Tab-separated table of C-alpha atoms and ligand atoms in Angstrom:
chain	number	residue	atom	x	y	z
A	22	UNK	CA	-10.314	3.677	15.808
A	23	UNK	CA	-8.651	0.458	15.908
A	24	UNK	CA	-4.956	0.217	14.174
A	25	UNK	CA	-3.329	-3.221	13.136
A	26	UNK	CA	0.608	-3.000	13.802
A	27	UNK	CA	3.553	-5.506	13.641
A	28	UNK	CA	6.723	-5.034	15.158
A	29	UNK	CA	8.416	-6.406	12.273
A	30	UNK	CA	7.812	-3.476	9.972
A	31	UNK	CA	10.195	-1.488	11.870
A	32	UNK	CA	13.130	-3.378	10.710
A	33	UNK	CA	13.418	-2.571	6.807
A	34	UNK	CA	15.671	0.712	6.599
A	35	UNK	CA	17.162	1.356	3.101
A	36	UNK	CA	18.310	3.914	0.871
A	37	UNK	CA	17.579	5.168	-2.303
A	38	UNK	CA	18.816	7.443	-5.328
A	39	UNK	CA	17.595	11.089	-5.553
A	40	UNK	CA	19.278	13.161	-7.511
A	41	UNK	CA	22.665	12.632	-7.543
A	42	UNK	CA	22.932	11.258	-4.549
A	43	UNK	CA	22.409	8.116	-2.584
A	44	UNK	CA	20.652	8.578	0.977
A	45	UNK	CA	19.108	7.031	3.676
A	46	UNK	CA	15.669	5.979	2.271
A	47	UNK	CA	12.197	8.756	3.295
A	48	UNK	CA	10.627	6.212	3.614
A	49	UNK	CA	11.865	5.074	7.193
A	50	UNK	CA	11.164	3.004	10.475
A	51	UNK	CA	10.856	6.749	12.060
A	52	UNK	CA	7.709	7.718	9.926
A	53	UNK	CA	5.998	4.332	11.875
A	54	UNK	CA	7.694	5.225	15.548
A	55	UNK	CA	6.040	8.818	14.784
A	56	UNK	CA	2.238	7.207	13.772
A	57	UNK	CA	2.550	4.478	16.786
A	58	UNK	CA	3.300	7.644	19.705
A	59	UNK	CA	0.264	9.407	18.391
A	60	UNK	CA	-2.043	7.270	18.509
A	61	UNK	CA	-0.501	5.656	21.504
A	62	UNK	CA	-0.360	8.419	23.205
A	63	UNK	CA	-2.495	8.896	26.926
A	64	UNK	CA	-4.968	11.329	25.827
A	65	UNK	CA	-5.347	9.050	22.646
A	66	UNK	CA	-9.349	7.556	21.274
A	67	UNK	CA	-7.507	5.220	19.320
A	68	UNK	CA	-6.206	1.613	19.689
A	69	UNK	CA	-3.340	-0.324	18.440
A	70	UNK	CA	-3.322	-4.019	18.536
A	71	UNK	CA	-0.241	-5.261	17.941
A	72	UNK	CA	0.538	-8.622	15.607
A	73	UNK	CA	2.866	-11.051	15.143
A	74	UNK	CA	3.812	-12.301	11.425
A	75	UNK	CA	6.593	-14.979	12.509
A	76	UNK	CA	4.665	-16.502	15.190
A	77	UNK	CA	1.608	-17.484	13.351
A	78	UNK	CA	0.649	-20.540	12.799
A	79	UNK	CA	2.434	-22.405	9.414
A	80	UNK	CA	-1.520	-22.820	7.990
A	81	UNK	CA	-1.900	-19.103	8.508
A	82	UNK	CA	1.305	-18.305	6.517
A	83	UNK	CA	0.061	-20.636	3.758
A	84	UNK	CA	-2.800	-19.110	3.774
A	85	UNK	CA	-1.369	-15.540	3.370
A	86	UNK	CA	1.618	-16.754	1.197
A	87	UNK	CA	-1.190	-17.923	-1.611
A	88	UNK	CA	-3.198	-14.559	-1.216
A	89	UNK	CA	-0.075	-12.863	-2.232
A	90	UNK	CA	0.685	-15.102	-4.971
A	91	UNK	CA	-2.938	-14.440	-6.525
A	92	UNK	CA	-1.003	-10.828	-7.124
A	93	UNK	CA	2.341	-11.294	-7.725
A	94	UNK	CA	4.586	-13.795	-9.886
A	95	UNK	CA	6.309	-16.630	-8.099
A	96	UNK	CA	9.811	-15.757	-10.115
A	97	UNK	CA	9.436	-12.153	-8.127
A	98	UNK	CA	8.502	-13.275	-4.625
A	99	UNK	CA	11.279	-15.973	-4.868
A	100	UNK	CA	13.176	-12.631	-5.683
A	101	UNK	CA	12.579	-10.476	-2.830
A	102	UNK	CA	12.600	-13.687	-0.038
A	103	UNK	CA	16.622	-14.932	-1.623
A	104	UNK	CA	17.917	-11.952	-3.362
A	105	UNK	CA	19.989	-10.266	-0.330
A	106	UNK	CA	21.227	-13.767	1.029
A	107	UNK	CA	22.214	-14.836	-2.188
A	108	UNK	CA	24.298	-11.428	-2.319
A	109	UNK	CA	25.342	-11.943	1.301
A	110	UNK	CA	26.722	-15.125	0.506
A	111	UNK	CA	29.316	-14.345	-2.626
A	112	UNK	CA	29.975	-11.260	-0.162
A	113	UNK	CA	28.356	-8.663	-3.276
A	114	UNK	CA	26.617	-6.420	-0.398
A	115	UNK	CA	27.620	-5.857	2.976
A	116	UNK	CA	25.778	-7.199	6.364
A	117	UNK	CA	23.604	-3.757	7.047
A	118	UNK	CA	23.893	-3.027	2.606
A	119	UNK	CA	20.882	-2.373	0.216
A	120	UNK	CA	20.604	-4.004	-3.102
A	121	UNK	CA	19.638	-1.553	-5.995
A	122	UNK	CA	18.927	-2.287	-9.678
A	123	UNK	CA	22.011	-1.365	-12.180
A	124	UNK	CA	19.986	-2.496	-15.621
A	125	UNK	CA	16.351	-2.403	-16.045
A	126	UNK	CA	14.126	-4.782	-18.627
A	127	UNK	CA	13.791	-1.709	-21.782
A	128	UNK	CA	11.729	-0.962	-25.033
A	129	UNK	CA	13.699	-1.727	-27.980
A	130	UNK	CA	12.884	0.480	-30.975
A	131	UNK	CA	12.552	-2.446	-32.928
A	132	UNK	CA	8.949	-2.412	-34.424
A	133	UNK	CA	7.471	-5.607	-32.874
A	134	UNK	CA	10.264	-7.317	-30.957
A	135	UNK	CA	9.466	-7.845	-27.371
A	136	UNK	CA	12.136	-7.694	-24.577
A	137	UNK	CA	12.047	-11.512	-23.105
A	138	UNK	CA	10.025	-12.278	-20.302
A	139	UNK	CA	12.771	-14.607	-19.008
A	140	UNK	CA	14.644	-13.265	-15.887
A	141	UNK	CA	18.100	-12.827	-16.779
A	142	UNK	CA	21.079	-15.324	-15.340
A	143	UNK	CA	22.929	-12.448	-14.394
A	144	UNK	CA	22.529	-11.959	-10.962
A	145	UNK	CA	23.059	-7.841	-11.064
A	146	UNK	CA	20.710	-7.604	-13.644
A	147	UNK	CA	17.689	-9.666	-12.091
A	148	UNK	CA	17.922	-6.966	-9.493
A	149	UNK	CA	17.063	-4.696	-12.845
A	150	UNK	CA	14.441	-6.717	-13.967
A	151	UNK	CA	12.326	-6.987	-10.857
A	152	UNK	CA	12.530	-3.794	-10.124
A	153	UNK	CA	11.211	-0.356	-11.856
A	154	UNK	CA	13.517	2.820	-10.021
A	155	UNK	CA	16.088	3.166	-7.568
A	156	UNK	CA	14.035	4.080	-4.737
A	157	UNK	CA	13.255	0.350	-3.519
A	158	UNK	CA	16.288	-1.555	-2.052
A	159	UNK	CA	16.693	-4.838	-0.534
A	160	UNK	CA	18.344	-5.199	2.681
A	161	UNK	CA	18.578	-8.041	4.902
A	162	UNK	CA	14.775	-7.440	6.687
A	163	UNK	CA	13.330	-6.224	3.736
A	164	UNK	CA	11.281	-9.151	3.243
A	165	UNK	CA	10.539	-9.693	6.806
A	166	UNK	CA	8.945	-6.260	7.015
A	167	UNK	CA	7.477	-6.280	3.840
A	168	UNK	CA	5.234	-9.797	4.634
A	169	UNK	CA	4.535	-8.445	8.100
A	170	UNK	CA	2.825	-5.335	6.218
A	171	UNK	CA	0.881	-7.715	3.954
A	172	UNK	CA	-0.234	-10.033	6.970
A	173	UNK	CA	-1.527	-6.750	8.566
A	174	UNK	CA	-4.032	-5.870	5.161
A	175	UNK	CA	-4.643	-9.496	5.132
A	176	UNK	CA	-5.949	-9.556	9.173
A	177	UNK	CA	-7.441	-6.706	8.442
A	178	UNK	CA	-10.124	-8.133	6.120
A	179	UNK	CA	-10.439	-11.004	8.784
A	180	UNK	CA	-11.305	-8.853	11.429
A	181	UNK	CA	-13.443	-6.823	9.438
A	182	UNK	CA	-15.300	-9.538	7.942
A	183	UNK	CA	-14.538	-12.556	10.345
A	184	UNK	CA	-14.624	-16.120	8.535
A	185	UNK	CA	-16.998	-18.554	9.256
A	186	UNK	CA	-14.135	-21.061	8.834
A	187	UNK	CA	-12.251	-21.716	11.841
A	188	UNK	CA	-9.470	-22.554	9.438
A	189	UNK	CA	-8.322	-19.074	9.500
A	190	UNK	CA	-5.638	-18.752	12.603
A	191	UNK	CA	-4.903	-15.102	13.837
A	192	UNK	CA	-2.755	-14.945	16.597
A	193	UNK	CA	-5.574	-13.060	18.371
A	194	UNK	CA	-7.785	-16.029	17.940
A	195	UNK	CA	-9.497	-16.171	21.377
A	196	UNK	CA	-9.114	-19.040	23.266
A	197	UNK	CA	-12.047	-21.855	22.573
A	198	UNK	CA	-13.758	-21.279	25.459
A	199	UNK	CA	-13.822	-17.529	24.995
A	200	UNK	CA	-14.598	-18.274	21.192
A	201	UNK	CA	-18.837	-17.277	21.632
A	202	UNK	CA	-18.250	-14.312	23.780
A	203	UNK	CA	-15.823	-13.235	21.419
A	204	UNK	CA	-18.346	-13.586	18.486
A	205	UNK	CA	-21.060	-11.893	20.420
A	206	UNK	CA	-18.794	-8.478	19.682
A	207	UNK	CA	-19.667	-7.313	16.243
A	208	UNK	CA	-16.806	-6.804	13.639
A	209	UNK	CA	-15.779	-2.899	13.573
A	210	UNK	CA	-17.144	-0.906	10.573
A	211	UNK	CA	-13.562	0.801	9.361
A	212	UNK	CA	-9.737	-0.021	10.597
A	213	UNK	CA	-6.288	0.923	10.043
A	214	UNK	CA	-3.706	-1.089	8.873
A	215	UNK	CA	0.000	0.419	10.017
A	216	UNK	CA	1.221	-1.413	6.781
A	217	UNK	CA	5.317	-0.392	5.858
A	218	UNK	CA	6.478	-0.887	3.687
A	219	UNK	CA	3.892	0.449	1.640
A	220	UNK	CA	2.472	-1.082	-1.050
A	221	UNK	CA	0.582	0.630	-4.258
A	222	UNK	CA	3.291	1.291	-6.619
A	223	UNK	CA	4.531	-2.468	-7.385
A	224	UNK	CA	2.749	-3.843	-9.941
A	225	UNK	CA	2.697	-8.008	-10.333
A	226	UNK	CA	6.510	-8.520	-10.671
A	227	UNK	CA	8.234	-5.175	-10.029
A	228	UNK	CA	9.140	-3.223	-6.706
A	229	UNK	CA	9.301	0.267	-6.952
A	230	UNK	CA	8.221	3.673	-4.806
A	231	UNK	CA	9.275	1.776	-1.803
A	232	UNK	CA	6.852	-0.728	-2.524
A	233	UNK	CA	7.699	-4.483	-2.433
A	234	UNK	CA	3.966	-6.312	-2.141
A	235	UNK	CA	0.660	-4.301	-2.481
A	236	UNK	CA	-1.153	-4.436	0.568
A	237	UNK	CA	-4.050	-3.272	-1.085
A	238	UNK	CA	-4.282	-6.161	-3.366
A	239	UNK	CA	-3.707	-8.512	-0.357
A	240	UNK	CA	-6.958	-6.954	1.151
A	241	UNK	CA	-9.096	-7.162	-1.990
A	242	UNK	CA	-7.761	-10.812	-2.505
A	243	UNK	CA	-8.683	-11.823	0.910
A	244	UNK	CA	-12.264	-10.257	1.277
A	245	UNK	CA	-12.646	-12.440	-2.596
A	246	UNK	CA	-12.135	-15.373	-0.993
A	247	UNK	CA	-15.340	-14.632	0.939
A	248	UNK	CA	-17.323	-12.592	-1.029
A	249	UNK	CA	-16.057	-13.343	-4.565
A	250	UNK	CA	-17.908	-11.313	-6.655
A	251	UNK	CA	-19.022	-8.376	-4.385
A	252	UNK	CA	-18.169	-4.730	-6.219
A	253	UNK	CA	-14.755	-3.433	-3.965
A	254	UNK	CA	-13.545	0.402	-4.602
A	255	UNK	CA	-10.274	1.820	-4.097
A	256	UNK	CA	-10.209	5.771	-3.140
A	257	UNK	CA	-5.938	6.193	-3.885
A	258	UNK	CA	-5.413	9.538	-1.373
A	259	UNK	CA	-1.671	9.359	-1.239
A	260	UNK	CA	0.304	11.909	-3.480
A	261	UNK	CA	1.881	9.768	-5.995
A	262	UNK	CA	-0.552	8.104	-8.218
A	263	UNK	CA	-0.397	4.138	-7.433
A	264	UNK	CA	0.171	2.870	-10.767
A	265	UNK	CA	0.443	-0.749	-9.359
A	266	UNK	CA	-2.492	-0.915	-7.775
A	267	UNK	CA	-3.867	0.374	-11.074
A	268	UNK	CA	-1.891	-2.213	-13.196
A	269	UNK	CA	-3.450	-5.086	-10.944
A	270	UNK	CA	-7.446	-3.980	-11.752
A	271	UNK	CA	-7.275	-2.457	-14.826
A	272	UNK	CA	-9.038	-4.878	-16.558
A	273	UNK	CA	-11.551	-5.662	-13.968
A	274	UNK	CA	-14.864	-4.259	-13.794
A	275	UNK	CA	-15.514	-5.625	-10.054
A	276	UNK	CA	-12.786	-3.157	-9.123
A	277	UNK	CA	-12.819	0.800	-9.119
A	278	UNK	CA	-9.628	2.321	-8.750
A	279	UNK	CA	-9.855	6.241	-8.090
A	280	UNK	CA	-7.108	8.255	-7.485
A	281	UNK	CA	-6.117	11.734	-6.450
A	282	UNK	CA	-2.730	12.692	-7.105
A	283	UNK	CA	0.116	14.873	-8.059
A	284	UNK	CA	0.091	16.095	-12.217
A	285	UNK	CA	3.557	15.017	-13.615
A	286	UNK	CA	4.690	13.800	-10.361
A	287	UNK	CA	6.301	10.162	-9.815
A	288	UNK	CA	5.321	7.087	-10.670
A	289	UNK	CA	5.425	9.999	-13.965
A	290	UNK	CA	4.602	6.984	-16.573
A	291	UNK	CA	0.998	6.619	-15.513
A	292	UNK	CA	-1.504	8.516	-13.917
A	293	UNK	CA	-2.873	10.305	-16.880
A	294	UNK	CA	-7.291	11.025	-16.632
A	295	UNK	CA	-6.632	9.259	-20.017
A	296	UNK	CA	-6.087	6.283	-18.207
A	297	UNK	CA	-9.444	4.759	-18.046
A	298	UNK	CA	-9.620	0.442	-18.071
A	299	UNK	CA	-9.244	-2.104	-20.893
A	300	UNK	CA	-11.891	-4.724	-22.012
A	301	UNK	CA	-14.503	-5.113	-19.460
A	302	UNK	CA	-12.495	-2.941	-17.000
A	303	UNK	CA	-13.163	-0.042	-19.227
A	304	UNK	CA	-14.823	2.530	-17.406
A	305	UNK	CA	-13.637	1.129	-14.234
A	306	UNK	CA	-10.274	3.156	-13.758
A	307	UNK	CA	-10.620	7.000	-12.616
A	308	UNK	CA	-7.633	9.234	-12.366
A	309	UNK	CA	-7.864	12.644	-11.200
A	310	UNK	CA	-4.425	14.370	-11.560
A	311	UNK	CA	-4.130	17.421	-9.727
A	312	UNK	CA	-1.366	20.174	-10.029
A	313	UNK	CA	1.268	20.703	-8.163
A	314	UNK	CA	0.760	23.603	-5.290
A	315	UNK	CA	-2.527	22.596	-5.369
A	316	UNK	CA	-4.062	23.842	-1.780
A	317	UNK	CA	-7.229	22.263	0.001
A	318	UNK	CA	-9.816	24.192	-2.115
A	319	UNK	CA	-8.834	22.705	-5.552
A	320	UNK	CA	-8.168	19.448	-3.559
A	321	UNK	CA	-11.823	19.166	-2.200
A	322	UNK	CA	-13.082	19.646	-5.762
A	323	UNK	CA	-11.518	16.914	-7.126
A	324	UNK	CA	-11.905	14.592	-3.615
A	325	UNK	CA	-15.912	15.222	-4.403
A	326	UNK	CA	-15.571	13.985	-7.773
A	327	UNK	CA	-13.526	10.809	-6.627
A	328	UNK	CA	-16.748	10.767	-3.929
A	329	UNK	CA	-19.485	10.750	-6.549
A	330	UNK	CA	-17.479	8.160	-8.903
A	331	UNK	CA	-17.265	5.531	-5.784
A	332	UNK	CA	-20.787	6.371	-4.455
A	333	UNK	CA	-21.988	5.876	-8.324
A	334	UNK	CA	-20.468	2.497	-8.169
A	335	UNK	CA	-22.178	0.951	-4.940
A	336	UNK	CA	-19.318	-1.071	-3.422
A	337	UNK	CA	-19.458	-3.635	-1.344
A	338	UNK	CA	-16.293	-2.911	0.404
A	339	UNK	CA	-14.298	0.393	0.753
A	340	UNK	CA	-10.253	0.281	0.475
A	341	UNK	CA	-8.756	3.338	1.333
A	342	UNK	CA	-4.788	3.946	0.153
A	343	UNK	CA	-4.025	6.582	2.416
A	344	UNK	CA	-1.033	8.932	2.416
A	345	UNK	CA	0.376	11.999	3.809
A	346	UNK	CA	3.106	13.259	1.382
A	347	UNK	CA	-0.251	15.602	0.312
A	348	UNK	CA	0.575	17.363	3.557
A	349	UNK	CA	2.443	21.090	2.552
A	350	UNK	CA	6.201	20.618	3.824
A	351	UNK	CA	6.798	17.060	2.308
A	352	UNK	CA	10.200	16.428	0.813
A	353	UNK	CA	8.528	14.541	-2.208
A	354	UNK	CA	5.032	15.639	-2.557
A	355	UNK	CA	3.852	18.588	-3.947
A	356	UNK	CA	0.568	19.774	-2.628
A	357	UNK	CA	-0.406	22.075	-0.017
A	358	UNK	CA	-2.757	20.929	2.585
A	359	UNK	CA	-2.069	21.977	6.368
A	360	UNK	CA	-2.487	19.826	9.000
A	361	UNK	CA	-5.953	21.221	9.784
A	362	UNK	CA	-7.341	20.380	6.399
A	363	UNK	CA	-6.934	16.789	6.920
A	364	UNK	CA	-9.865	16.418	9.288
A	365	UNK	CA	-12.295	18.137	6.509
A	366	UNK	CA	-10.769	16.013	3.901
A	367	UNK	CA	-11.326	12.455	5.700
A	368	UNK	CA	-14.722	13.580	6.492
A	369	UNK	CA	-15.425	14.408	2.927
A	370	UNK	CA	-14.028	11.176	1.852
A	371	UNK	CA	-16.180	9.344	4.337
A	372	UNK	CA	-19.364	9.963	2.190
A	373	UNK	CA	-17.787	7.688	-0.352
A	374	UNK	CA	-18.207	4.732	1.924
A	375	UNK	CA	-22.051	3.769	1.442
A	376	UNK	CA	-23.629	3.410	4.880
A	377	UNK	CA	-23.665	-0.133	6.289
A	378	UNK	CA	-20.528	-0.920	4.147
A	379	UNK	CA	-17.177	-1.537	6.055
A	380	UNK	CA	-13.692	0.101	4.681
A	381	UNK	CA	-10.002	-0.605	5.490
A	382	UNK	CA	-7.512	2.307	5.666
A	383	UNK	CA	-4.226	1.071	4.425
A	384	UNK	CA	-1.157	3.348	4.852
A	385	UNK	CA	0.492	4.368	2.162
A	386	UNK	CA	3.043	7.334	2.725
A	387	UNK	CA	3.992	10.196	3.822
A	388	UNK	CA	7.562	11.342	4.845
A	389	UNK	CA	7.632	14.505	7.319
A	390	UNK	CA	7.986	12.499	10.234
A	391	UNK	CA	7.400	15.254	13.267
A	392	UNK	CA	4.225	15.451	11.552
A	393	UNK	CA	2.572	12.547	10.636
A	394	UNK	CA	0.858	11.697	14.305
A	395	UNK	CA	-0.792	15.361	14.176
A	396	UNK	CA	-1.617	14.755	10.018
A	397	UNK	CA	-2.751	11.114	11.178
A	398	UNK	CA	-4.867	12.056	14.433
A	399	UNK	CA	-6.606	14.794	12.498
A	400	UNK	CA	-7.312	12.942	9.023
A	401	UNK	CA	-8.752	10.058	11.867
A	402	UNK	CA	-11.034	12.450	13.682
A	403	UNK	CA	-12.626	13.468	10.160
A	404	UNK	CA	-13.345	9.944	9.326
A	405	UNK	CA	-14.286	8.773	12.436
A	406	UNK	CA	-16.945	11.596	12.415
A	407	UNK	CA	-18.084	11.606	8.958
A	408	UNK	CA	-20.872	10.015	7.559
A	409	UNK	CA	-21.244	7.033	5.551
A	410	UNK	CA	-23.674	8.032	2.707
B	24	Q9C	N1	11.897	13.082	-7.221
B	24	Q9C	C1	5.145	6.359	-1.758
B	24	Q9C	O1	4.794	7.451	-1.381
B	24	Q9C	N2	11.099	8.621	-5.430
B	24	Q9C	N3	6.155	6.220	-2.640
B	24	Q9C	C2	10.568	9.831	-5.946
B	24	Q9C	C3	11.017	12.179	-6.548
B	24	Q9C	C4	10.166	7.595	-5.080
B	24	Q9C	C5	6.863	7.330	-3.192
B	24	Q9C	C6	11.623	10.785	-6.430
B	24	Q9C	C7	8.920	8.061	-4.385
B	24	Q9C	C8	8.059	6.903	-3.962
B	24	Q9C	C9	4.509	5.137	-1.219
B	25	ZN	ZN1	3.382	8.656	-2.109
């Protein structure tokens, strides 16, 4: 299977509060290094192309800029690009330092009143206020990383579904005189995209679970410009439910969010099978909490429910959230599946994708890093295999 990776999304490497303590963040440049020798290993059926955020063309980071800013508020991208240099410059965080919220934006118990909207002057508590936990730093290449992982979603969609428009640069963009050769080869049916940081617990102005932009909401924007009405599902496989994926389609009937995910686990404010869409998006939100020490048979019950509810809605496109912190030994997830059980699982979740309908595989996470090439190679095999239904 193909793999989109960037360089770039090696260089974010922050900490975070657990506990009582403050540590180097799971969510590392190791957990990538890990994925990238598996699958680039000799014996390896898979193939990673390798992209280049900072030397595309300025129309191309237009281009992407906007898709991001169909998701997320200008005040909180303006946030993530200036916040550490601003810092850096009145000498509040050191050269190789994280920035971490001290205040968050809070419910009064006033009947009525409403927090304001406004970001505060303060410049320690607009780190509060565009933020939701401690778990999300900002470091110098935070936002380098984190718009190198949205340009991979973002090429992602291109390559799946190539533009008519030769508007659209790529730095892979063949050469003009290659360009009808290049367009004889039809688009693959399913990729990966190596995005990190991931990317479905920030909602439209708030980083959080080690999520800055939400990848997945780059992809869905993109394939809209194209197909702008076309049904899209999202099958949420990582651990923690992503609430900000959730928060960006609730109200949207065009989108099905479906998620499988740890019972009374983190994000711990949302995931609830309560938790079903407002106005015309009613309906169109399915969450499927699971306990914790849950083991592959209870998981493959509930993974052919989440089957059934995308199959019943006949996308057009498939986005897949993918993480392994389901796998049994994670530091932060709770479930039990064995590296063996991912194969069966990806296979399973393979009959979601109606046949003739393309998906994207976006990472998500997953922190035991000696064992996320094996979880990855054998959750790949499974959906490389499976059937679309
Ligand atoms: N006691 C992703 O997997 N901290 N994010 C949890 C648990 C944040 C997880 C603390 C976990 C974020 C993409
Ligand atoms: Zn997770």
């Amino acid at each position: 299977m193909l793999a989109l990776h960037d360089a770039d999304c090696l260089l974010h490497e922050t900490v975070e509060f657990i506990g009582a303590k403050a540590i180097p963040a799971h969510e590392s440049p190791a957990r990538l290094q890990a994925i990238l020798s598996a699958l680039k290993a000799p014996d390896s059926s898979h193939q990673v192309q390798e992209l280049s955020y900072t030397s595309l063309p300025e129309t191309a980071k237009n281009d992407l800029f906007t898709t991001i800013s169909q998701n997320h508020d200008a005040g909180y991208l303006h946030h993530l690009q200036t916040v550490f240099s601003t810092w850096r410059d009145k000498d509040l965080v050191e050269a190789d330092g994280s920035i971490l919220p001290e205040c968050w934006r809070f419910p009064t118990s006033i009947k009525d009143y409403h927090v304001s909207p406004q970001a505060p002057r303060d410049i320690y508590a607009r780190a509060g206020f565009y933020a939701f936990d401690m778990s999300t730093g900002i470091m110098k290449t935070t936002w380098q990383s984190t718009i190198a992982s949205a340009n991979l979603a973002y090429q992602g969609v291109h390559t799946l579904f190539p533009p008519s428009s030769s508007s659209i640069a790529t730095t892979t963009s063949p050469a003009p005189e290659e360009a009808t050769e290049e367009a004889a080869t039809p688009p693959p049916t399913t990729l990966l995209t190596l995005c990190r940081p991931p990317g479905h617990h920030c909602d439209g102005a708030r980083a959080g679970g080690y999520c800055y932009v939400n990848n997945v909401a780059v992809a869905i924007s993109t394939y809209r410009t194209q197909f702008p009405t076309a049904r899209i599902a999202v099958l949420d496989l990582d651990f923690h439910h992503g609430n900000g994926t959730q928060e960006l389609y609730y109200a949207d009937p065009s989108v099905l969010y479906v998620s499988i995910h740890g019972e009374h686990e983190f994000p711990y404010y949302t995931g609830a099978a309560t938790e079903t869409g407002i106005g015309e998006g009613e309906g169109f939100n399915v969450n499927l909490p699971l306990a914790p020490e849950s083991g592959v048979g209870a998981y493959m019950e509930v993974l052919d429910k989440a089957v059934r509810e995308v199959r019943g809605f006949e996308p057009a496109f498939v986005v897949v959230s993918l993480g392994f912190d389901t796998y049994e030994l994670d530091p932060i997830g709770r479930f039990r599946i064995a590296t063996g059980d991912y194969e069966g699982i990806a296979r399973r979740a393979k009959g979601a994708v109606p046949e003739g309908v393309r998906s994207l595989v976006v990472l998500e996470g997953g922190y035991v890093v000696e064992k996320l090439g094996e979880n990855l190679l054998s959750w790949l095999k499974g959906w490389e295999e499976g059937t679309e239904e």
